[in-house]
XYZ file of C-alpha atoms in Angstrom:
750
model
C -3.943 34.769 -16.065
C -2.882 31.147 -15.407
C -1.352 29.315 -18.343
C -2.296 25.643 -18.329
C 0.504 23.605 -19.887
C -0.316 20.689 -22.133
C 1.131 17.227 -21.426
C 3.571 17.734 -24.308
C 4.742 21.039 -22.862
C 5.182 19.417 -19.485
C 7.347 16.709 -21.027
C 9.447 19.383 -22.721
C 9.707 21.308 -19.466
C 10.845 18.150 -17.688
C 13.486 17.486 -20.329
C 14.782 21.039 -19.995
C 14.807 20.693 -16.216
C 16.923 17.552 -16.526
C 19.315 19.318 -18.859
C 19.811 21.965 -16.176
C 20.001 19.381 -13.368
C 23.417 19.324 -11.611
C 25.479 16.639 -13.325
C 28.394 14.625 -11.908
C 31.797 16.227 -12.155
C 34.358 14.948 -14.627
C 36.175 11.836 -13.429
C 33.234 10.615 -11.378
C 30.283 8.510 -12.505
C 29.367 8.715 -16.190
C 26.382 11.022 -16.786
C 23.159 9.379 -15.709
C 20.410 8.677 -18.194
C 17.616 11.272 -18.149
C 14.752 10.337 -15.826
C 12.052 8.220 -17.370
C 9.116 10.517 -18.027
C 5.649 9.941 -16.664
C 3.016 8.348 -18.889
C -0.401 6.701 -18.506
C 0.003 3.427 -16.639
C -2.346 1.745 -19.095
C 0.474 1.918 -21.659
C 2.581 -0.551 -19.641
C 2.098 -4.293 -20.230
C 1.559 -6.357 -17.089
C 4.567 -8.637 -16.486
C 3.730 -12.313 -16.826
C 5.746 -15.568 -16.702
C 6.580 -16.676 -20.258
C 6.043 -20.334 -19.286
C 2.828 -19.823 -17.324
C 0.880 -22.477 -19.343
C 3.297 -25.102 -18.053
C 1.736 -24.591 -14.631
C -1.659 -22.921 -15.079
C -4.300 -24.426 -17.342
C -7.201 -22.069 -16.498
C -6.270 -18.444 -15.768
C -9.749 -17.407 -14.574
C -9.827 -20.329 -12.153
C -6.374 -19.370 -10.883
C -7.471 -15.765 -10.304
C -10.522 -17.021 -8.411
C -8.324 -19.282 -6.293
C -5.857 -16.461 -5.683
C -8.516 -14.014 -4.525
C -9.996 -16.568 -2.144
C -6.562 -17.389 -0.696
C -5.568 -13.716 -0.391
C -8.647 -12.837 1.689
C -9.214 -16.085 3.604
C -8.603 -15.811 7.364
C -8.080 -19.601 7.484
C -4.709 -19.294 5.753
C -3.138 -17.924 8.924
C -2.670 -19.922 12.087
C -5.496 -17.989 13.765
C -7.356 -15.176 11.925
C -4.615 -13.711 9.758
C -4.988 -13.480 5.989
C -2.799 -11.792 3.400
C -5.450 -9.079 3.261
C -5.123 -8.408 6.998
C -2.189 -6.116 6.195
C -3.478 -5.026 2.767
C -7.206 -4.299 3.154
C -7.204 -0.516 2.651
C -6.169 0.488 -0.901
C -3.789 -2.479 -0.690
C -2.199 -1.184 2.524
C -2.894 -1.163 6.285
C -5.134 1.456 7.914
C -5.112 0.310 11.550
C -3.928 2.573 14.357
C -3.911 0.448 17.533
C -1.083 -1.967 18.411
C 0.743 -1.069 15.210
C 4.124 -0.115 16.706
C 7.259 -2.219 16.571
C 10.579 -1.234 18.175
C 13.698 -0.878 16.025
C 14.170 -4.647 15.800
C 16.296 -4.499 12.656
C 18.626 -2.163 14.551
C 18.760 -4.581 17.499
C 16.572 -2.337 19.666
C 13.698 -3.856 21.640
C 12.601 -0.672 23.424
C 9.687 1.558 22.403
C 9.798 5.350 22.181
C 6.609 6.508 20.424
C 4.405 4.238 22.515
C 4.411 0.722 23.873
C 2.507 -2.371 22.791
C -1.213 -1.660 22.316
C -0.547 2.060 21.826
C -3.150 3.847 19.723
C -1.499 6.081 17.146
C -2.587 9.712 16.955
C -1.662 12.581 14.680
C 0.570 14.112 17.339
C 2.784 10.986 17.276
C 4.060 11.960 13.812
C 6.604 12.409 12.413
C 8.826 10.055 14.388
C 11.738 12.477 13.831
C 10.457 15.902 14.838
C 12.322 19.154 14.228
C 11.890 22.617 15.681
C 11.752 23.917 12.095
C 10.403 21.204 9.738
C 11.820 23.086 6.737
C 15.443 22.685 7.944
C 17.074 19.352 8.623
C 19.748 21.042 10.781
C 17.241 22.566 13.203
C 16.908 21.332 16.785
C 15.599 17.766 17.143
C 12.564 17.773 19.415
C 11.940 14.019 19.318
C 13.467 11.009 17.602
C 12.430 7.363 17.596
C 13.507 4.293 15.677
C 10.080 2.719 16.245
C 8.213 1.479 13.184
C 4.523 1.832 12.385
C 4.078 -1.668 11.007
C 1.270 -4.239 10.966
C 0.215 -6.474 13.838
C 0.322 -10.173 13.128
C 0.232 -13.257 15.352
C 1.007 -14.016 18.978
C 4.374 -15.692 19.626
C 3.845 -19.466 19.575
C 5.115 -22.760 18.166
C 3.216 -24.998 15.764
C 1.904 -28.481 16.689
C -0.728 -29.359 14.090
C -3.250 -27.881 11.673
C -6.682 -26.825 12.798
C -9.791 -28.917 12.239
C -11.981 -27.996 9.243
C -9.874 -24.943 8.483
C -10.047 -23.624 12.040
C -7.186 -22.152 14.079
C -4.029 -24.245 14.216
C -2.981 -26.077 17.358
C -0.041 -24.116 18.739
C 1.853 -23.761 22.001
C 2.028 -20.278 23.491
C 5.473 -18.796 24.164
C 6.221 -15.884 26.483
C 7.087 -12.744 24.473
C 9.651 -10.469 26.082
C 8.969 -7.586 23.675
C 5.319 -7.578 22.664
C 3.589 -7.782 26.038
C 1.758 -5.638 28.559
C 2.237 -6.654 32.187
C 3.342 -10.121 31.129
C 0.316 -10.670 28.861
C 1.336 -11.229 25.241
C 0.080 -8.792 22.619
C 0.132 -9.468 18.905
C 3.571 -9.009 17.384
C 4.168 -6.164 14.928
C 6.290 -6.379 11.780
C 9.565 -4.433 11.651
C 8.632 -2.544 8.465
C 5.548 -0.726 7.234
C 3.313 -2.737 4.873
C 3.472 -1.400 1.291
C 0.411 -1.512 -0.935
C -0.411 -4.593 -2.975
C -2.111 -2.449 -5.643
C 0.159 -2.073 -8.712
C 2.783 -4.257 -7.004
C 2.745 -6.456 -10.121
C 4.917 -3.845 -11.847
C 7.802 -4.270 -9.363
C 10.791 -6.301 -10.543
C 11.373 -7.416 -6.941
C 9.062 -7.066 -3.956
C 9.354 -6.293 -0.249
C 11.129 -3.095 0.825
C 14.516 -4.852 0.657
C 13.838 -6.681 -2.615
C 14.185 -10.142 -1.110
C 11.158 -11.433 -3.053
C 13.026 -12.621 -6.129
C 11.971 -11.974 -9.712
C 12.226 -15.732 -10.397
C 9.879 -17.836 -8.249
C 11.340 -21.144 -7.072
C 7.916 -22.508 -6.126
C 8.781 -22.682 -2.424
C 9.929 -19.444 -0.776
C 10.751 -15.790 -1.574
C 14.410 -16.307 -2.402
C 14.432 -17.670 -5.942
C 17.708 -19.275 -7.087
C 19.419 -18.295 -3.818
C 17.856 -21.350 -2.168
C 19.759 -24.334 -3.615
C 17.405 -26.835 -2.008
C 14.084 -25.457 -3.243
C 12.113 -28.231 -4.941
C 8.536 -28.825 -6.007
C 7.014 -32.173 -6.937
C 6.117 -33.198 -10.478
C 4.426 -36.301 -11.867
C 6.536 -37.636 -14.751
C 6.136 -41.098 -16.269
C 3.822 -42.129 -13.446
C 6.376 -41.196 -10.770
C 6.275 -38.158 -8.474
C 9.714 -36.661 -8.030
C 11.367 -33.401 -6.922
C 12.233 -30.804 -9.572
C 13.684 -27.315 -9.536
C 11.674 -24.533 -11.148
C 12.531 -20.952 -11.975
C 9.411 -19.048 -12.996
C 10.420 -15.594 -14.210
C 8.421 -12.371 -13.933
C 7.027 -13.734 -10.679
C 8.258 -11.633 -7.774
C 4.666 -11.365 -6.558
C 4.567 -15.150 -6.237
C 7.891 -15.022 -4.387
C 6.451 -12.376 -2.082
C 3.154 -14.178 -1.528
C 4.703 -17.282 0.039
C 6.656 -15.332 2.671
C 4.012 -14.024 5.135
C 1.997 -17.283 5.549
C 4.972 -18.891 7.335
C 6.205 -15.790 9.156
C 6.046 -16.052 12.984
C 5.431 -12.297 12.986
C 2.733 -12.101 10.332
C 0.527 -15.155 9.885
C 1.933 -18.338 11.401
C 2.812 -20.182 14.535
C 6.550 -20.882 14.398
C 7.582 -24.066 12.593
C 4.620 -24.505 10.241
C 5.305 -25.550 6.628
C 3.377 -24.790 3.453
C 2.490 -28.459 3.187
C 0.680 -28.032 6.509
C -1.286 -25.113 5.035
C -2.118 -27.328 2.073
C -3.350 -30.107 4.356
C -5.514 -27.625 6.276
C -7.120 -25.941 3.272
C -7.401 -28.947 0.942
C -9.218 -31.001 3.571
C -12.686 -32.187 2.580
C -14.337 -30.395 5.522
C -12.707 -27.003 4.864
C -14.992 -24.437 3.263
C -13.115 -21.556 1.582
C -13.788 -18.246 3.376
C -15.931 -20.206 5.829
C -16.182 -17.358 8.379
C -16.511 -14.536 5.854
C -19.380 -13.195 3.778
C -18.866 -12.809 0.042
C -21.023 -10.370 -1.908
C -23.065 -12.110 -4.611
C -21.938 -9.293 -6.918
C -18.235 -9.871 -6.188
C -16.471 -9.478 -9.538
C -14.557 -12.763 -9.146
C -16.074 -14.791 -6.311
C -19.729 -13.811 -6.713
C -20.719 -16.800 -8.896
C -19.478 -19.245 -6.212
C -20.574 -17.287 -3.116
C -22.706 -19.179 -0.611
C -25.652 -17.568 1.130
C -24.284 -16.400 4.469
C -20.558 -17.130 4.434
C -18.056 -19.070 2.359
C -17.917 -20.468 -1.171
C -19.746 -23.337 -2.841
C -16.533 -24.754 -4.315
C -13.673 -26.389 -2.382
C -10.021 -25.427 -2.457
C -9.183 -28.838 -3.871
C -11.573 -28.307 -6.772
C -10.219 -24.809 -7.410
C -6.598 -26.003 -7.414
C -7.356 -28.882 -9.768
C -9.262 -26.667 -12.161
C -6.549 -23.999 -12.180
C -3.330 -26.044 -12.434
C -1.918 -28.664 -14.774
C -2.442 -32.244 -13.478
C 1.249 -33.125 -13.314
C 1.537 -30.819 -10.281
C -1.265 -32.405 -8.193
C -2.572 -35.723 -9.548
C 0.133 -38.086 -8.261
C -0.921 -40.729 -5.733
C 2.470 -41.441 -4.183
C 3.166 -39.849 -0.768
C 5.790 -37.110 -0.559
C 8.006 -36.454 2.442
C 8.382 -32.846 3.604
C 10.311 -32.026 6.805
C 10.033 -35.646 7.895
C 6.262 -35.907 7.357
C 4.265 -37.608 4.621
C 1.980 -35.457 2.480
C 0.129 -35.841 -0.794
C 1.697 -34.264 -3.891
C -1.080 -31.658 -3.884
C -0.358 -30.711 -0.260
C 3.402 -30.673 -0.820
C 3.037 -28.331 -3.819
C 0.696 -25.918 -2.085
C 3.349 -23.180 -2.011
C 3.535 -23.382 -5.827
C -0.238 -23.081 -6.182
C -0.500 -20.367 -3.557
C 2.259 -18.184 -5.016
C 1.103 -18.316 -8.629
C -2.608 -17.971 -7.837
C -2.124 -14.989 -5.548
C 0.175 -13.425 -8.148
C -2.447 -13.778 -10.872
C -5.083 -12.251 -8.596
C -2.819 -9.344 -7.602
C -2.025 -8.796 -11.281
C -5.649 -7.699 -11.651
C -5.177 -4.970 -8.997
C -3.986 -2.345 -11.444
C -4.969 1.247 -10.681
C -4.503 3.120 -13.950
C -7.524 5.447 -14.075
C -6.406 8.385 -11.923
C -6.843 12.027 -12.991
C -3.088 12.103 -13.585
C -3.388 9.155 -15.980
C -6.128 10.915 -17.896
C -4.083 14.112 -18.060
C -1.000 12.272 -19.297
C -3.195 10.622 -21.934
C -4.147 14.055 -23.290
C -7.105 15.286 -21.228
C -5.881 18.772 -20.315
C -8.797 19.267 -17.895
C -8.149 16.186 -15.752
C -5.757 18.053 -13.437
C -6.428 21.547 -12.158
C -3.905 24.384 -12.304
C -2.407 23.637 -8.898
C -1.985 19.946 -9.694
C -0.308 20.811 -12.988
C 2.130 23.075 -11.155
C 2.788 20.127 -8.848
C 3.403 17.877 -11.839
C 5.966 20.356 -13.158
C 7.708 20.266 -9.781
C 7.544 16.452 -9.706
C 9.332 16.194 -13.042
C 11.559 19.237 -12.521
C 13.080 20.955 -9.527
C 11.427 18.603 -7.043
C 13.527 15.754 -8.565
C 10.852 13.191 -7.672
C 10.974 11.624 -11.128
C 14.634 10.685 -10.647
C 13.513 7.775 -8.436
C 9.790 7.620 -9.227
C 10.150 7.563 -12.990
C 8.143 6.129 -15.834
C 4.478 5.312 -16.063
C 4.885 3.066 -12.999
C 6.254 6.027 -10.919
C 9.085 3.820 -9.677
C 12.491 2.928 -11.050
C 12.122 -0.448 -9.338
C 9.701 -1.490 -12.065
C 10.010 -4.688 -14.059
C 10.292 -2.767 -17.311
C 13.139 -0.568 -16.020
C 15.181 -3.058 -13.971
C 15.063 -5.765 -16.642
C 17.143 -3.498 -18.869
C 19.617 -2.342 -16.231
C 19.595 -3.944 -12.769
C 22.498 -1.825 -11.501
C 23.778 1.673 -12.205
C 26.725 3.900 -11.400
C 26.053 7.054 -9.447
C 27.934 9.871 -7.776
C 26.814 9.675 -4.167
C 25.970 12.227 -1.518
C 29.596 12.308 -0.340
C 30.824 13.156 -3.867
C 32.367 9.748 -4.507
C 31.277 7.287 -7.160
C 29.713 3.881 -6.645
C 27.402 1.208 -8.022
C 23.862 0.660 -6.716
C 20.760 -1.424 -7.393
C 18.434 0.451 -9.732
C 15.211 1.434 -7.970
C 16.631 1.142 -4.435
C 17.756 4.317 -2.683
C 19.064 5.514 0.651
C 17.159 8.767 1.181
C 18.066 9.498 4.792
C 14.829 8.394 6.468
C 16.782 6.705 9.282
C 20.499 6.098 9.936
C 21.856 3.475 7.541
C 22.811 0.936 10.212
C 19.248 0.720 11.529
C 18.005 -1.044 8.396
C 20.407 -2.178 5.683
C 17.574 -2.775 3.220
C 18.850 -4.222 -0.046
C 22.331 -4.093 1.491
C 21.426 -7.054 3.701
C 21.726 -10.794 3.062
C 19.212 -13.598 2.610
C 18.969 -16.666 4.916
C 21.541 -18.449 2.760
C 24.185 -15.767 3.229
C 23.841 -14.321 -0.263
C 23.618 -10.554 -0.803
C 20.177 -9.235 -1.607
C 21.887 -6.607 -3.718
C 22.529 -7.283 -7.407
C 25.502 -4.937 -7.100
C 27.244 -6.997 -4.432
C 26.421 -10.218 -6.256
C 28.065 -8.863 -9.393
C 31.116 -7.764 -7.435
C 31.378 -11.300 -6.028
C 31.404 -12.766 -9.537
C 27.737 -13.558 -10.129
C 27.113 -14.334 -13.815
C 23.812 -12.419 -13.771
C 23.773 -9.517 -16.259
C 24.201 -6.032 -14.829
C 23.322 -3.891 -17.850
C 26.337 -1.679 -17.138
C 28.062 0.046 -20.026
C 31.017 -0.178 -19.905
C 30.867 -3.507 -18.038
C 31.706 -3.744 -14.355
C 35.377 -2.889 -13.932
C 35.339 -0.417 -16.798
C 35.119 2.612 -14.477
C 37.662 1.924 -11.723
C 36.683 5.061 -9.792
C 33.201 3.575 -9.290
C 33.255 -0.138 -9.704
C 34.901 -1.224 -6.465
C 32.317 0.470 -4.275
C 28.821 -0.849 -3.597
C 26.562 1.946 -2.382
C 23.562 -0.127 -1.347
C 23.426 -0.105 2.439
C 20.264 1.465 3.799
C 18.695 1.506 0.323
C 15.002 0.598 0.118
C 12.715 0.076 -2.877
C 11.146 3.216 -4.342
C 7.402 2.502 -4.243
C 4.952 3.351 -6.978
C 2.862 6.387 -6.087
C -0.650 5.775 -7.354
C -3.242 6.023 -4.565
C -0.537 7.340 -2.249
C -3.168 9.605 -0.688
C -4.724 6.493 0.867
C -1.697 4.393 1.856
C -0.178 6.243 4.820
C 1.692 6.239 7.084
C 4.706 6.585 4.832
C 8.239 5.289 4.246
C 9.518 1.893 5.337
C 9.311 2.931 9.006
C 5.822 4.432 8.696
C 7.206 7.513 10.395
C 5.478 10.205 8.295
C 1.769 10.824 8.777
C 0.638 12.300 5.460
C 1.757 13.648 2.113
C 2.442 17.085 3.548
C 5.002 15.575 5.938
C 6.507 13.456 3.154
C 6.962 16.454 0.849
C 8.416 18.504 3.727
C 10.926 15.673 4.324
C 12.158 15.848 0.736
C 12.109 19.639 0.686
C 14.485 19.836 3.673
C 16.766 17.194 2.146
C 15.942 14.231 4.375
C 16.467 13.695 8.094
C 19.719 11.716 8.260
C 21.421 12.842 5.070
C 24.670 13.897 6.746
C 24.984 10.603 8.631
C 24.209 8.533 5.509
C 26.404 10.380 2.997
C 28.370 7.312 1.939
C 25.218 5.643 0.579
C 22.957 8.691 0.169
C 21.161 9.332 -3.096
C 22.637 12.613 -4.407
C 19.198 14.102 -5.100
C 18.471 14.175 -1.370
C 19.332 17.800 -0.664
C 17.360 20.915 0.275
C 15.040 21.854 -2.581
C 13.689 25.255 -1.541
C 10.165 24.557 -2.788
C 8.527 26.882 -0.281
C 5.039 26.505 1.193
C 3.280 27.062 -2.135
C 5.489 24.587 -3.960
C 4.970 21.945 -1.293
C 1.200 22.430 -1.482
C 1.301 22.145 -5.280
C 3.275 18.909 -5.090
C 0.857 17.415 -2.556
C -2.055 18.358 -4.823
C -0.454 16.505 -7.748
C 0.203 13.412 -5.621
C -3.449 13.412 -4.586
C -4.295 13.468 -8.288
C -2.711 10.006 -8.618
C -5.763 8.502 -6.872
C -7.879 6.028 -8.827
C -11.522 6.507 -7.794
C -12.193 2.783 -8.238
C -9.711 2.165 -5.425
C -11.267 4.843 -3.208
C -14.731 3.341 -3.678
C -13.522 -0.309 -3.768
C -15.128 -0.957 -7.130
C -14.019 -4.004 -9.145
C -11.323 -5.195 -9.353
C -10.770 -3.729 -5.865
C -13.902 -5.315 -4.339
C -13.470 -7.993 -1.696
C -14.997 -10.441 0.804
C -15.768 -9.580 4.403
C -12.744 -9.552 6.696
C -12.174 -9.388 10.443
C -8.794 -7.913 11.319
C -7.155 -7.798 14.764
C -7.255 -4.165 15.837
C -5.243 -4.146 19.026
C -6.594 -5.252 22.369
C -9.186 -3.821 24.765
C -7.352 -1.631 27.234
C -4.253 0.484 26.766
C -0.460 0.376 27.082
C -0.640 -0.288 30.816
C -3.319 -2.964 30.969
C -4.852 -5.558 28.650
C -7.257 -8.400 29.401
C -5.800 -11.908 29.577
C -8.027 -14.148 27.460
C -7.108 -17.057 29.742
C -3.923 -18.492 28.247
C -1.513 -15.577 28.695
C -2.375 -13.867 25.408
C -4.442 -10.679 25.272
C -8.078 -10.615 24.232
C -8.490 -9.471 20.641
C -10.458 -6.492 19.430
C -11.637 -7.316 15.902
C -12.475 -4.739 13.246
C -14.967 -5.763 10.561
C -14.207 -4.854 6.964
C -17.587 -5.391 5.240
C -17.908 -7.376 2.030
C -18.046 -5.154 -1.055
C -19.188 -6.272 -4.494
C -18.107 -5.109 -7.928
C -20.210 -1.940 -7.692
C -18.180 -0.705 -4.747
C -18.870 0.762 -1.349
C -22.004 2.707 -2.278
C -23.631 -0.414 -3.723
C -22.824 -2.105 -0.400
C -24.489 0.729 1.525
C -21.222 2.332 2.653
C -21.607 6.041 2.052
C -17.998 7.164 2.317
C -14.962 6.229 0.231
C -11.684 5.109 1.763
C -10.031 7.882 3.754
C -6.372 8.867 4.208
C -4.587 7.582 7.295
C -5.745 9.370 10.468
C -7.476 11.930 8.267
C -9.774 14.533 9.694
C -11.406 16.908 7.241
C -13.271 19.853 8.709
C -15.413 22.338 6.801
C -16.932 25.443 8.331
C -18.608 28.559 7.046
C -21.537 29.726 5.030
C -22.515 32.153 2.354
C -24.971 33.562 -0.093
C -25.903 32.584 -3.614
C -27.453 35.330 -5.715
C -28.941 38.489 -4.268
C -32.180 40.358 -3.799
C -35.269 38.288 -4.505
C -33.051 35.486 -5.835
C -31.090 35.130 -2.588
C -30.227 31.741 -1.062
C -28.214 31.425 2.143
C -26.536 28.444 3.769
C -24.408 27.376 6.702
C -22.347 24.161 6.696
C -20.258 22.627 9.415
C -18.850 19.152 9.370
C -16.113 16.853 10.475
C -14.890 13.438 9.438
C -12.824 11.441 11.877
C -12.141 7.700 11.742
C -14.304 7.490 8.608
C -17.433 8.784 10.375
C -19.208 11.937 9.179
C -20.691 14.470 11.543
C -22.390 17.249 9.566
C -24.917 19.995 10.174
C -26.410 21.860 7.190
C -28.771 24.818 7.025
C -29.979 25.967 3.616
C -32.636 28.577 2.763
C -33.779 29.622 -0.697
C -35.970 32.604 0.091
C -37.457 33.026 -3.384
C -38.484 29.356 -3.491
C -39.590 29.343 0.163
C -37.404 26.275 0.689
C -35.921 25.816 4.157
C -33.732 22.733 4.648
C -32.212 21.432 7.870
C -30.090 18.295 8.268
C -27.957 16.610 10.882
C -28.335 13.202 9.199
C -25.467 13.326 6.744
C -24.429 9.832 5.679
C -21.717 10.661 3.152
C -18.903 13.136 3.313
C -15.611 13.193 1.474
C -12.983 15.381 -0.061
C -12.114 14.889 -3.724
C -8.373 14.288 -4.202
C -6.495 17.396 -5.228
C -9.456 19.744 -4.784
C -10.291 22.059 -1.869
C -13.883 20.839 -2.094
C -16.148 18.727 0.074
C -19.086 16.611 -1.049
C -21.864 15.575 1.341
C -25.272 13.934 1.181
C -27.939 12.613 3.479
C -31.444 12.881 4.853
C -33.071 16.272 5.458
C -36.198 18.014 6.603
C -37.648 20.588 4.206
C -40.072 23.154 5.587
C -40.393 21.002 8.670
C -41.284 17.796 6.784
C -39.175 14.632 6.550
C -38.573 12.250 3.645
C -36.162 14.460 1.690
C -32.557 13.960 0.631
C -29.904 16.467 -0.276
C -26.530 16.301 -1.995
C -23.990 19.052 -1.701
C -22.378 18.400 -5.061
C -19.373 20.497 -4.063
C -18.635 23.114 -1.448
C -15.274 24.576 -2.479
C -12.862 26.748 -0.506
C -11.177 28.547 -3.393
C -10.386 31.799 -1.622
C -6.835 30.795 -0.648
C -5.934 30.532 -4.332
C -7.340 33.924 -5.186
C -10.689 32.596 -6.409
C -14.237 32.787 -5.129
C -15.784 29.983 -3.065
C -18.507 27.927 -4.726
C -21.488 25.896 -3.578
C -23.771 23.467 -5.419
C -26.707 21.547 -3.970
C -29.582 19.314 -5.086
C -32.649 18.392 -3.038
C -35.226 15.695 -3.834
C -38.262 14.283 -2.129
C -42.055 14.230 -2.260
C -43.032 16.571 -5.054
C -39.658 18.320 -5.077
C -36.688 18.344 -7.445
C -34.404 21.269 -6.685
C -30.903 22.311 -7.809
C -28.841 25.443 -7.229
C -25.168 26.214 -7.809
C -22.824 29.116 -8.262
C -20.099 31.273 -6.787
C -20.710 32.877 -3.428
C -21.954 36.460 -3.549
C -21.018 36.800 0.088
C -19.698 34.733 2.977
C -16.753 32.354 3.165
C -15.955 28.632 3.367
C -12.937 27.228 5.188
C -11.573 23.719 4.566
C -9.230 22.388 7.241
C -7.071 19.257 7.228
C -5.870 18.191 10.664
């Protein structure tokens, strides 16, 4: 008999596990606080600037503006939008031309594959071992390449495009991202994290460089002493400093639009973006369809493409007049702009932040279970939850309702902590940022790096250099001499929140792990570069001994963190149409020159989806995991004797396309169904079950539809496989379900 623990019992079990957790030896770091226990995300307030009304006068208008800006391909210098790298559950799902060499390590050579390589399952993980359960086993392959996101071609900016079109830029030869001398799109040096639930992060980007306090100009907050925006006061427009707290998403938002890797020709300013988008002839989302049922943009969607309202009108409705209504020209980088153009970074950052603050995924099965629904997670997922909060030690870094210690709620109280490190010594680190041995420390310093002004990104190093910012340490810095002279921050990256993690692969900052099974195996073996990184290594990175069953249980729980609204792109996760660069026609040896020395683009269409989600838009399948291929084979019998029904089902999903064949015969009802026209096929997170539906022929006649409610491979867990089907059509309404009286189903994940 399986005992299903209640949420309260799980919390007690987690507390007991922490009590038994190995604690630092005497004379080292003071005992750490117990991990923050999991809870429903809906219990966490969304961080918001306390002085927001000083800038925003109409929140709904600002959200509308932010969604348009986030998805608009006109924001980039050619076709790049913010959403280009965040269109699939807030992350990037592309597989071609997504590799970057180890640029942060000073390496410009490729190992996994060159520019325009198409990623395949066999490319992962990037650090491959003879025995994946042991980090000391023979290394079969190792690469410091990164699975990132392709952005722009290398070029320099001359002027903005006409009517929102591509900017006028001068091509530059790229020594790294090229095939046979033809430039390919450049690829970022880190994997793109999801934008969903990012509002809960105290700082954003993997290295935390997107400051909690937005300066209105760039990601770096108070570190930039020259950051100014323009305010109308007493009839005069003049420069002012701003510090808008609880706004790391705004700080993050203004980084990519000027990045010569991500969205911009080199040398463009935000005032130029303002001039381009605020122009009278620029139509928001001009080249993109917007569903009339879009939960935010639907009321202003034009027939065809674009919106009926201008960016200028949206800005002026959303923001207080003192930030845009001045008539005096403003000089930015030696050029004259209007106040509204010059302040476009302020509008962009806050509007995108307010839109992203709506992208909260808090309705997963795990959330329902933690709220008291004991049936929301199955027995395997509950075992995985016990491992997550206990011997798996996941909760030590992925704590609280947000499943990350880098959350606003956690870091506000204590930005830095003392910890006994992997080498046994004591040090001080930035809360929520950890070196877990993904790659050697020197390859990517993470929060141990510096910003463009020479200031440490790390709160720890700032405090050690005399910064007056509070640390939350008790006793204060200097009170534990054995710890307080040592910053253990190099190679530490932000612990991401884990909701929808099923959909956001590849994983880690280098994108070097294919799926959750590889991620859990990484932690179970105690990391890949733990021995090399001991000086900065999180002490919980050590072999766990979970075993195959434990790893499978943990994966099942992580899948249970999936919000179905995200999988089906239902509001607030609906969106306009988008065309994303998806590599170039050809391969790693040859690409087509479009005529100017840059490669011809291959564009992937992301269809517009309204508030009702993908099915309302006629898209039969939900979002799929990265490079997922689900394969179901087998058949069986329901009932026996005169009540016998038999079936055979074979199907495969690859690159989001179903290929299914179904045979079903109910002998008592004289019903004989055949189908090769399946239009929907998916696997429910955390369950060994497949759902499928589509057109069918019944007794040789067309016009029928079937739905396999669930075909479940339960035999591996000691149960009996199940099958449930409905059929409808002219004069027919049929349903049958039950456990198999014979036969077998096999679910494969490749």
